[in-house]
Coordinates of C-alpha atoms in Angstrom, one line a residue:
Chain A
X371 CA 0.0 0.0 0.0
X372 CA 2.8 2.3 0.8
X373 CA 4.3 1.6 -2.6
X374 CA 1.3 3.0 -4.0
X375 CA 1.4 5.6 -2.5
X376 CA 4.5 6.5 -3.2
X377 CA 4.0 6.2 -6.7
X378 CA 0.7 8.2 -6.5
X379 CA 3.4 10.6 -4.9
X380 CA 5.8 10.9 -7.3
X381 CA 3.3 11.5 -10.0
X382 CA 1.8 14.2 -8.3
X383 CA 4.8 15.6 -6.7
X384 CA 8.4 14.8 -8.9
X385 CA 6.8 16.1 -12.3
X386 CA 8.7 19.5 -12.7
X387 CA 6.4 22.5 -11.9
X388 CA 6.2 25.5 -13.7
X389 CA 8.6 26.8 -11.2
X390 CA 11.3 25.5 -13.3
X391 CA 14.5 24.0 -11.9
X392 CA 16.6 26.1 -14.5
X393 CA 15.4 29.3 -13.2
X394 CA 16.7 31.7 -11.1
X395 CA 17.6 29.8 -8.3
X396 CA 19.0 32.1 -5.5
X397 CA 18.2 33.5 -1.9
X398 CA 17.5 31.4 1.2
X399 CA 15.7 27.9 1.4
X400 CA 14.6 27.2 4.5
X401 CA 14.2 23.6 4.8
X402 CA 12.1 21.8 7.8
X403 CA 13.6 18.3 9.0
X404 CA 13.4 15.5 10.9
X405 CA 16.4 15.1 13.5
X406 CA 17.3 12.2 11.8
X407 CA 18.1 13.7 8.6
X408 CA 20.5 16.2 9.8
X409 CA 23.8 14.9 8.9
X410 CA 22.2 13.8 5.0
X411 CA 20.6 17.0 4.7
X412 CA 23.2 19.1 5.7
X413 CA 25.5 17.2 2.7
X414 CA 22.8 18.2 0.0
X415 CA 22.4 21.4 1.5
X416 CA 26.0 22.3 1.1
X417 CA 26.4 20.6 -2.4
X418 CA 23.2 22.8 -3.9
X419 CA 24.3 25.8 -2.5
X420 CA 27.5 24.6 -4.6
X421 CA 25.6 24.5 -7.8
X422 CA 23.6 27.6 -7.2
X423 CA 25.7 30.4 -6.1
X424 CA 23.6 33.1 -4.2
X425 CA 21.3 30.0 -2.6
X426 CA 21.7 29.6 1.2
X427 CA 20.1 26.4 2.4
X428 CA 18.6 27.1 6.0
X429 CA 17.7 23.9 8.3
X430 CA 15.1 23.7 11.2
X431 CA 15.9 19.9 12.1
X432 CA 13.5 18.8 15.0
X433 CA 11.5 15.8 16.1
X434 CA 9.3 15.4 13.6
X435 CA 5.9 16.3 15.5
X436 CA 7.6 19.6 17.0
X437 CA 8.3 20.3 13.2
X438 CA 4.4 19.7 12.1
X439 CA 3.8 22.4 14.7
X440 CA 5.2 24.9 14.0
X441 CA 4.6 24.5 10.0
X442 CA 0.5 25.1 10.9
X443 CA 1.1 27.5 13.1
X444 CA 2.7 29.7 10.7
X445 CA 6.2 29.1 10.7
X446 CA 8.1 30.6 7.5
X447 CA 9.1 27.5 5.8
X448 CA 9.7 26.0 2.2
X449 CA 10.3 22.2 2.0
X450 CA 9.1 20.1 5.4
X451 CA 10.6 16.5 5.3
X452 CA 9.0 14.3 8.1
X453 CA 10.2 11.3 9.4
X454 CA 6.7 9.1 8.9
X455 CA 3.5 10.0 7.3
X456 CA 1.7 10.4 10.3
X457 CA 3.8 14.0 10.9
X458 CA 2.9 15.0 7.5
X459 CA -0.8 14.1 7.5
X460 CA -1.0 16.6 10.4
X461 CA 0.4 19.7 8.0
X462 CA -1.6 18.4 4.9
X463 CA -4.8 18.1 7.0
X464 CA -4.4 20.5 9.1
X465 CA -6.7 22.7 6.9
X466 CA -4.6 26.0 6.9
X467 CA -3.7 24.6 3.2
X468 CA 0.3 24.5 3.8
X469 CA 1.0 21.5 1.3
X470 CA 1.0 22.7 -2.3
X471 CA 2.0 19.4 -4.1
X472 CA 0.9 16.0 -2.4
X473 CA 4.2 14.6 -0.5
X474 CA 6.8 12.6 -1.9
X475 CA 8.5 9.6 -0.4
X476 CA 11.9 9.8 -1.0
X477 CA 13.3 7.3 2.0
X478 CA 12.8 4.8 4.3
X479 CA 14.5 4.4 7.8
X480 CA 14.7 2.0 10.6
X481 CA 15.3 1.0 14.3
X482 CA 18.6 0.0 15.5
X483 CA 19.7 -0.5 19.4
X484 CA 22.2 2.0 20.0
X485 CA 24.5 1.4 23.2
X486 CA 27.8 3.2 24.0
X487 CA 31.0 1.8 23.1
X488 CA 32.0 -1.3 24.6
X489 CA 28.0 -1.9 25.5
X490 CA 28.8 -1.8 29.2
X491 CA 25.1 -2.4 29.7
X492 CA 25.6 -5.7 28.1
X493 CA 22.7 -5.4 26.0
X494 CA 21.6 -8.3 23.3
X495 CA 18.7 -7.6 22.3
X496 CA 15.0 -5.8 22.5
X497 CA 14.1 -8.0 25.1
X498 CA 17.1 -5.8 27.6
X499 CA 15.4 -2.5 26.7
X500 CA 12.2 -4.1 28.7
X501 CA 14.1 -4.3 31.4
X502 CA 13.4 -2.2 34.0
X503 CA 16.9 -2.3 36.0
X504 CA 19.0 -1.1 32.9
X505 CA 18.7 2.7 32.1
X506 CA 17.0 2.9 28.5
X507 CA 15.7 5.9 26.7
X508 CA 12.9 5.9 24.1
X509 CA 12.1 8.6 21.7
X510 CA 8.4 9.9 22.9
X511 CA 5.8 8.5 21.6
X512 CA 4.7 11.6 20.2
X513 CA 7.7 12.0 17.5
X514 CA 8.3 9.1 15.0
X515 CA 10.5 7.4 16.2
X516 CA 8.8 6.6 19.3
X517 CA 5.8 5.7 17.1
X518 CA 7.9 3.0 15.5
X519 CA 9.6 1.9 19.0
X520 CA 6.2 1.3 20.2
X521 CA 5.4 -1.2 17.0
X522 CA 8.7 -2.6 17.6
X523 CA 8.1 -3.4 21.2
X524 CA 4.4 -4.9 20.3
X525 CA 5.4 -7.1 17.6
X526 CA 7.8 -8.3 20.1
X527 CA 5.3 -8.8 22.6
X528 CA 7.3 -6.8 25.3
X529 CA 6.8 -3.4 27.1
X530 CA 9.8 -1.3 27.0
X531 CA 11.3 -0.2 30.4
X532 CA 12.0 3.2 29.1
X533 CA 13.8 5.7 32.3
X534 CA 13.4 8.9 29.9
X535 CA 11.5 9.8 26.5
X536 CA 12.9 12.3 24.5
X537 CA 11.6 14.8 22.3
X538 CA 13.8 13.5 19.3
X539 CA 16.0 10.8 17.8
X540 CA 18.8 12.9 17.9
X541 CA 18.1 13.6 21.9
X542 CA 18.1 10.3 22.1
X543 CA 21.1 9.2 20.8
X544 CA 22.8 11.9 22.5
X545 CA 22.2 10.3 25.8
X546 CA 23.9 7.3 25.0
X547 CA 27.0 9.3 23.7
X548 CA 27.2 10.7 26.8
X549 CA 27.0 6.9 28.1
X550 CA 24.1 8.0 30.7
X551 CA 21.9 5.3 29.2
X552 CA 23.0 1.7 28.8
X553 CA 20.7 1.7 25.7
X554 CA 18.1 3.8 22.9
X555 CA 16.3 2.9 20.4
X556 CA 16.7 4.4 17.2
X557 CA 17.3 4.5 13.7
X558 CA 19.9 2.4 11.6
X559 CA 21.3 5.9 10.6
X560 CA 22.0 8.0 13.6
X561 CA 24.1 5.0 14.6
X562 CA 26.0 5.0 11.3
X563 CA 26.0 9.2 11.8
X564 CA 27.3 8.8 15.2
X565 CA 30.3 6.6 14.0
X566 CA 32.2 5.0 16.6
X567 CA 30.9 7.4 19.5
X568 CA 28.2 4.2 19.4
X569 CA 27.8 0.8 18.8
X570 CA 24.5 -0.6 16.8
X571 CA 22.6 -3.8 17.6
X572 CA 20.4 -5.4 15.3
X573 CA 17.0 -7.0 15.8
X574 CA 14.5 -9.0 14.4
X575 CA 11.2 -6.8 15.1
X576 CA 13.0 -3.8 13.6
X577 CA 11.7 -4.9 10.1
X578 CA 8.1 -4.1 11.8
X579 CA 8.8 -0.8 12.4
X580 CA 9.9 0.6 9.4
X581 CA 9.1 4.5 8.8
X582 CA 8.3 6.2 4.7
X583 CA 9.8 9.9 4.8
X584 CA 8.1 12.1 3.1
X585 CA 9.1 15.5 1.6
X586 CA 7.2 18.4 0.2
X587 CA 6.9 21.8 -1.0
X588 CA 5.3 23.8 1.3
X589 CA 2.2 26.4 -0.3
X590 CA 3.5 29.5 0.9
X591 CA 6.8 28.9 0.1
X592 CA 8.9 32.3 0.2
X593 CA 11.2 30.7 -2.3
X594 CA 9.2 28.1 -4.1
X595 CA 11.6 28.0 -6.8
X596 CA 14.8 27.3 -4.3
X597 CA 12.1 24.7 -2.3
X598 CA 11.8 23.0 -5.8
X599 CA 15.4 22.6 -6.2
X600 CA 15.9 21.3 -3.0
X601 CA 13.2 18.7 -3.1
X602 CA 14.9 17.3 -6.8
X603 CA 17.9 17.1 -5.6
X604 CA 16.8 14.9 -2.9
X605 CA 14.9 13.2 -4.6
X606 CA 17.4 13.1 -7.6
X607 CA 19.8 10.4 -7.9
X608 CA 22.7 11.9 -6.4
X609 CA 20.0 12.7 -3.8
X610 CA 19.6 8.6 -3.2
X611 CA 22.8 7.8 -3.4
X612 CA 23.6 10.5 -0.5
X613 CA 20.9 9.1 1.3
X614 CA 21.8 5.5 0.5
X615 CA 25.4 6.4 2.3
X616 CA 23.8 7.8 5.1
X617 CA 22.1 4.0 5.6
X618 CA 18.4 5.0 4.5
X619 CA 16.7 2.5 2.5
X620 CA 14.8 3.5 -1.0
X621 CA 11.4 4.6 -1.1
Chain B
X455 CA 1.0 62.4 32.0
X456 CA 3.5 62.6 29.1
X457 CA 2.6 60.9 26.1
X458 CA 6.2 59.3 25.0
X459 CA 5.9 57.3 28.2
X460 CA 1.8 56.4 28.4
X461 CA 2.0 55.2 24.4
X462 CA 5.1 52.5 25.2
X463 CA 4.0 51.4 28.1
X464 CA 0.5 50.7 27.2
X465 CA 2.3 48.6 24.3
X466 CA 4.3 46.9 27.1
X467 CA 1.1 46.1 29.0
X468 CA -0.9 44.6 25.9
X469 CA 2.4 43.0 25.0
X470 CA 2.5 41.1 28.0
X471 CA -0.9 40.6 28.8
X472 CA -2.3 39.5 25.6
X473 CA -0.7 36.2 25.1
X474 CA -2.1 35.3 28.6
X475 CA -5.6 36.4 27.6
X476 CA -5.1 34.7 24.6
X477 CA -4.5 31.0 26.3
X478 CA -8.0 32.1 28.6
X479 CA -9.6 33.0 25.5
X480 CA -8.8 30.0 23.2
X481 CA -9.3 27.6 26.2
X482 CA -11.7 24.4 25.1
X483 CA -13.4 25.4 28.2
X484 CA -16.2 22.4 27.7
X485 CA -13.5 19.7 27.4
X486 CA -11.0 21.5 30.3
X487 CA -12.7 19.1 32.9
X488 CA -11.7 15.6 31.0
X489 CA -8.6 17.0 30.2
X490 CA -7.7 18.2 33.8
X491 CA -9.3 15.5 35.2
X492 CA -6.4 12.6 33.4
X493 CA -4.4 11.1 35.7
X494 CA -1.1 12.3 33.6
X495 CA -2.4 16.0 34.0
X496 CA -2.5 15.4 37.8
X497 CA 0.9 13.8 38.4
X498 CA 2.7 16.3 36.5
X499 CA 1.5 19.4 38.4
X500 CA 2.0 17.0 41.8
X501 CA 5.6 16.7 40.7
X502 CA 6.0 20.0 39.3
X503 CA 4.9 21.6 42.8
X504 CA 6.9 18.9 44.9
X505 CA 10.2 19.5 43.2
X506 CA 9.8 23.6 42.8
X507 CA 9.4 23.6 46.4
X508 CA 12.5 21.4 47.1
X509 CA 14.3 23.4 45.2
X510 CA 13.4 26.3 46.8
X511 CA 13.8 24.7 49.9
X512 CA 17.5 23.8 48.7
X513 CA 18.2 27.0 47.5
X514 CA 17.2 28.8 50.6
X515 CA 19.5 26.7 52.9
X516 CA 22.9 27.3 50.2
X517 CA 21.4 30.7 48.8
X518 CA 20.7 32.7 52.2
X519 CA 24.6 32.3 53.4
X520 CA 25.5 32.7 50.1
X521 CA 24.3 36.1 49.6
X522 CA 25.4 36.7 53.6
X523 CA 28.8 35.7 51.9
X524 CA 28.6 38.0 49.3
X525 CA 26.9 41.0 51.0
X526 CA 28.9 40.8 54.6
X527 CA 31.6 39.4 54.4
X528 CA 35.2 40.9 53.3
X529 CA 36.8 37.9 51.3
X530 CA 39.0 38.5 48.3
X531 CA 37.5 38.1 45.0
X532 CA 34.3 39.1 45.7
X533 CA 32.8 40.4 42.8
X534 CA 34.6 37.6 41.0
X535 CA 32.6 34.8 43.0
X536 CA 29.4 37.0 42.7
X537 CA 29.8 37.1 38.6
X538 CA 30.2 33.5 38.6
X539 CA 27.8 32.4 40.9
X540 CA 24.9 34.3 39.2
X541 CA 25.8 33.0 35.4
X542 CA 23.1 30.6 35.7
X543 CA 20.8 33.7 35.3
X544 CA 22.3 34.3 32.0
X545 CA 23.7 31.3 30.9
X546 CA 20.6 29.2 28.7
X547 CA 19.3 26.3 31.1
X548 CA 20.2 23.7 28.4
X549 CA 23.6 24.8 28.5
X550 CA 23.3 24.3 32.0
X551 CA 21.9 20.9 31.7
X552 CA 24.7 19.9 29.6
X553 CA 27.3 20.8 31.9
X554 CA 25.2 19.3 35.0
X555 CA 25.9 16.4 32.6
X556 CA 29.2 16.4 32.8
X557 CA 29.5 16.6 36.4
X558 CA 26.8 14.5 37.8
X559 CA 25.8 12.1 35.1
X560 CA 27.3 8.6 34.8
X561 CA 30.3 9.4 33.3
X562 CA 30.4 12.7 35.3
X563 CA 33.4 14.0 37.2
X564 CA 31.4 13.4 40.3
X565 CA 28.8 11.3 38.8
X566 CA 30.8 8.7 37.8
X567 CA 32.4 7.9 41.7
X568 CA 28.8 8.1 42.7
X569 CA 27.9 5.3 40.0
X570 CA 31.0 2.7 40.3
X571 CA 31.4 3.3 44.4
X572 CA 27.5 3.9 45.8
X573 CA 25.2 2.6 42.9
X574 CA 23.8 6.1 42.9
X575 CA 22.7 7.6 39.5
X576 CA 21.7 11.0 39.4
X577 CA 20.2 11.4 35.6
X578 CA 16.6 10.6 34.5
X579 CA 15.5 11.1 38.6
X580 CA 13.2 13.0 40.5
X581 CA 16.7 14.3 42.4
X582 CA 17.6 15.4 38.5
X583 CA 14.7 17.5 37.9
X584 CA 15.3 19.1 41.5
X585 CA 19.2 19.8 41.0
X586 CA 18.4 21.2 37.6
X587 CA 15.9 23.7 39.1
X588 CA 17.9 24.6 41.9
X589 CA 21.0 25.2 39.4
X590 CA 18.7 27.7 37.4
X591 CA 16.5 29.1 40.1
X592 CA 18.9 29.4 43.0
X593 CA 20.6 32.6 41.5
X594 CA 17.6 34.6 41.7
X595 CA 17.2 34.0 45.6
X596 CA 21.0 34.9 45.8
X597 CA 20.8 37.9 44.3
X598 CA 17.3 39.2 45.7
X599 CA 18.9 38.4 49.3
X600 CA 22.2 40.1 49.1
X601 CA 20.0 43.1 47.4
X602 CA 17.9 43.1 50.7
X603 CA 21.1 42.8 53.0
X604 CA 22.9 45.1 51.2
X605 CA 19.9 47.6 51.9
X606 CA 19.2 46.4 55.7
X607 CA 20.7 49.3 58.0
X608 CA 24.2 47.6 59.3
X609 CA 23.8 49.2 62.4
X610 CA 21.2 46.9 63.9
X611 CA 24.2 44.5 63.7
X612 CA 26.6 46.9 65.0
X613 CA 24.7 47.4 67.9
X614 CA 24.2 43.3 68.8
X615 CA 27.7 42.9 68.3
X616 CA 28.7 45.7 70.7
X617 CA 26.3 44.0 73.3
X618 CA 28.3 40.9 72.8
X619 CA 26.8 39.1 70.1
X620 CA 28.8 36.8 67.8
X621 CA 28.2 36.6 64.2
X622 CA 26.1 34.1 63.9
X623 CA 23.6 35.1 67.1
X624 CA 23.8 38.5 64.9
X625 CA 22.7 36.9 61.9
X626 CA 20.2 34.5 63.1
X627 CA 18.7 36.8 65.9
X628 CA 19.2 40.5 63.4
X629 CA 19.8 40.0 60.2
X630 CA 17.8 37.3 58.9
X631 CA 14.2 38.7 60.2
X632 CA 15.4 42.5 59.3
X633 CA 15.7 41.0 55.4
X634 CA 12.9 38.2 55.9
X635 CA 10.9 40.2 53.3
X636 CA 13.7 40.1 50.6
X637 CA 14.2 36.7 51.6
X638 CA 10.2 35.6 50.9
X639 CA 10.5 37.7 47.9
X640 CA 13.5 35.9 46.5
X641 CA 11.9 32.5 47.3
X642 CA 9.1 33.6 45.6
X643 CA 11.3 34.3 42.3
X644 CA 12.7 31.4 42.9
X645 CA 10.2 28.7 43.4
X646 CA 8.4 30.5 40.0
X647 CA 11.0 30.2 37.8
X648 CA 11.8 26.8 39.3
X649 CA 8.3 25.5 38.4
X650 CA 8.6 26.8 34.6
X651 CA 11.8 25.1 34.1
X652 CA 12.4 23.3 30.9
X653 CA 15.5 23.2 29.3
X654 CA 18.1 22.4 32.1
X655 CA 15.3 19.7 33.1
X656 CA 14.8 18.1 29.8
X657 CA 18.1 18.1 29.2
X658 CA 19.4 16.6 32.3
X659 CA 16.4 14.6 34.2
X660 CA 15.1 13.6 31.1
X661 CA 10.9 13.0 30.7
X662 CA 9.3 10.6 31.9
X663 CA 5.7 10.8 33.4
X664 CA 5.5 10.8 36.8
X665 CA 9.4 10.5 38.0
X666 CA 10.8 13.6 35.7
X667 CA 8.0 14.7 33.2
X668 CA 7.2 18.4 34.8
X669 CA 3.9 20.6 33.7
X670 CA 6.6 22.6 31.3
X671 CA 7.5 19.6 29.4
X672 CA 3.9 17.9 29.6
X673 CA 2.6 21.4 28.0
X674 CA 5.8 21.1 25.2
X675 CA 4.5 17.5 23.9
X676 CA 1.1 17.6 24.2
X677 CA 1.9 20.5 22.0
X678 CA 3.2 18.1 19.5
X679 CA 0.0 16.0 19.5
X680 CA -2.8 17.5 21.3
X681 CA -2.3 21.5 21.3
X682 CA -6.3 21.7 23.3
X683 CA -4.6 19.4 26.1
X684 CA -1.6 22.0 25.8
X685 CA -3.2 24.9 26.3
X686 CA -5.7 23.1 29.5
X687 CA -1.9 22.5 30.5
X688 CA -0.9 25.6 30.6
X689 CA -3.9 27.2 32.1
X690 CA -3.1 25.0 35.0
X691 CA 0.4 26.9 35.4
X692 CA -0.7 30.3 34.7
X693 CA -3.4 29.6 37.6
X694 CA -1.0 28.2 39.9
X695 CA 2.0 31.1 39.5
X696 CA -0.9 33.6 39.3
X697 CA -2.2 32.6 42.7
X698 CA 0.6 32.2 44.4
X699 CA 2.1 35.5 43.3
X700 CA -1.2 37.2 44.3
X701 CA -1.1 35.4 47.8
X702 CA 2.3 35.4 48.8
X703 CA 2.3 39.2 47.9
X704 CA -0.5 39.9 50.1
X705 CA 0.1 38.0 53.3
X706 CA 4.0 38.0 53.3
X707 CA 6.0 40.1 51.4
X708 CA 4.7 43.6 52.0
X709 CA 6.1 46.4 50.1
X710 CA 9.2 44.3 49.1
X711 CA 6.5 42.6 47.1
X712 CA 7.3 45.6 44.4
X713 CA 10.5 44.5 43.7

């Protein structure tokens, strides 16, 4: 079903608009993300302000919910890229009309156990991060990630033992950095951003929770044009490549 | 009246009363009951209340012979000691929660002989939320008490020392109820900026509901999914530091209310 849609996606959302991507392409983007594209993002960012001298890329990245927020309540933004579909179904139907194009998926993502270096929690599986006596931190439930923890920990059967929920991935993943947690649950590719600062378990159930990212031009774009170029280049693919680097699967 | 000073300041007035009438206004009054009446709703505001007032409580005992310290006393470096202790008030609370971090977390300079030698960790704990508030709050009682001191007429003390009291009979018996306004005012301060803490709290306790989830951060992710529950949330807040301001101010604080 999500493959349909995608495809429903792309027609309505890749076909070039009349916008054109040879245009003028200058001033500032300012590009809504989800935490967990903020090492990817940054990349393309940098490489189209490369192409298009004049264009500065701008980047709000946030849990994905706190993004959807701000987006209906006004915020000034030109491309929003949410980390599940839930996130963007609240800016598309949130009736102040803020999604010009229907959303494209351009990436799919999922969870990983992410434990400090040397995993001095001794953690094996998802069946530890129910564990009460170890120190475990979830993403909340409200952002996507902790959406996707939650379907991780039911098709396991277990409840997690979470000790603090955090407002993003990125929060998240921070705490084990810092070695405070023994464990968190997040995605394949903030352990692969994090490099050796963490170490990544697999697990089965993570194939049950996998998030669609979809990206779109916002309707009242300042810069619809520079929005536009963004959202090919991602979608480009140099954009999947970048992306497939990063550890994200294809749409 | 002079019209360059009644035109900005009715600005100021509507520019900080209007958001507050806004969250009264655009209240889902007929659902406020439900949502007030969820269990979550109540343990947050429980917790929120128990751990402002700890930290208060905390910051009274090291903030009072702090600002003594500062205010009284004739120790080198001073001004130096008073400049650091206050960067809190300046300094943005998630920096602060980073760097309490860094000292008291598990790999913490302190935090980490408190792990490996007592089992004792401090992050993601009801102690956490409390430390964090007292870290940002406590400055404000510092500096409202050494104001107060620094006002109180020394020669009340002069007079008990010259009839043989030692320092500390002077300050318990002289000092401290001469300044016991500035001290309820700065306690006041205190307690309300330790209740809307958010940043050095999320940052170093963490959220979790009922151990470390506080109103602030319970208002910031209902946000994210349920912005009627938000705004019920932070009615709740605005009631509670709107009542006790008006209470306090009346029964206790007295003129040094106007600070």
């Amino acid at each position: 079903m999500l493959a349909v849609a995608a495809v429903l996606a792309l027609a309505a959302c890749g076909a070039p608009a009349d916008a054109g991507s040879d245009g003028e392409v200058t001033g500032a983007v300012t590009v809504f993300a989800a935490a967990s594209l903020t090492d990817v993002f940054s990349d393309l960012g940098r490489r189209l302000e490369d192409d298009h001298p004049g264009l500065q890329v701008q980047f709000n990245f946030a849990g994905s919910s706190a993004l959807a927020t701000q987006l209906t309540h006004g915020a000034p933004a030109d491309v929003f890229a949410a980390a599940d579909t839930d996130q963007m179904d609240v800016v598309t139907d949130s009736g102040v009309g803020v999604v010009s194009r229907a959303p494209v998926l351009f990436a799919r993502n999922q969870l990983e156990i992410a434990v400090p270096p040397g995993n001095p929690g001794g953690i094996t599986g998802l069946t530890d991060l129910a564990d009460p006596e170890r120190t475990i931190a979830l993403c909340a439930p409200e952002v996507p990630c902790g959406a996707a923890a939650e379907a991780a920990f039911d098709a396991a059967g277990l409840t997690g033992a979470p000790d603090t929920l955090e407002e993003d991935v990125r929060a998240a993943l921070t705490k084990v950095q810092l070695g405070e947690v023994d464990a968190a649950l997040v995605y394949r590719t903030d352990v692969r951003a994090a490099g050796d600062a963490v170490e990544g378990i697999d697990f089965a159930q993570a194939a049950d929770a996998v998030n669609g990212y979809p990206i779109c031009v916002l309707t009242d774009a300042p810069n619809p044009a520079g929005a536009l170029a963004f959202v090919e280049l991602v979608t480009s693919d140099a954009g999947r490549e970048a992306l497939a680097t990063a550890g994200f699967t294809g749409p | 009246m002079p019209l360059p000073l009644l035109v900005p300041a009715a600005v100021g007035v509507v520019f900080l009363v209007l958001p507050l009438l806004a969250l009264v206004v655009r209240a889902p009054w007929s659902a406020i009951g439900p949502q007030l009446a969820e269990p979550a709703v109540g343990q947050a505001l429980r917790l929120s209340l128990v751990s402002a007032t700890l930290a208060t409580l905390l910051s009274l005992v090291l903030g009072v012979p702090l600002a003594w310290v500062l205010a009284r006393s004739s120790i080198r470096g001073r001004s130096v000691l008073r400049a650091l202790v206050t960067v809190p008030l300046v300094l943005p609370p998630v920096v602060g929660g980073v760097a309490l971090f860094l000292v008291l977390g598990r790999q913490g300079i302190v935090g980490r002989l408190l792990h490996e030698h007592l089992d004792v960790t401090i992050p993601f704990t009801t102690t956490a939320v409390v430390i964090a508030e007292t870290f940002v709050a406590m400055p404000f009682l510092v500096i409202s008490v050494e104001g107060a001191l620094r006002a109180a007429d020394a020669r009340f003390e002069d007079a008990a020392a010259t009839l043989g009291a030692d320092r500390w009979t002077t300050f318990r018996r002289v000092t401290l109820p001469l300044v016991a306004p500035g001290v309820a005012a700065g306690a006041v301060l205190c307690w309300a900026r330790a209740l809307g803490e958010f940043g050095a709290t999320i940052t170093f306790a963490g959220n979790f509901p009922g151990t470390t989830q506080t109103m602030p951060l319970a208002v910031y992710l209902a946000l994210q999914s349920d912005p009627e529950a938000a705004i019920a949330l932070s009615l709740v807040l605005l009631a509670v530091s709107l009542g006790t301001l008006l209470v306090l101010r009346d029964r206790w604080l007295g003129r040094s209310a106007a600070v």
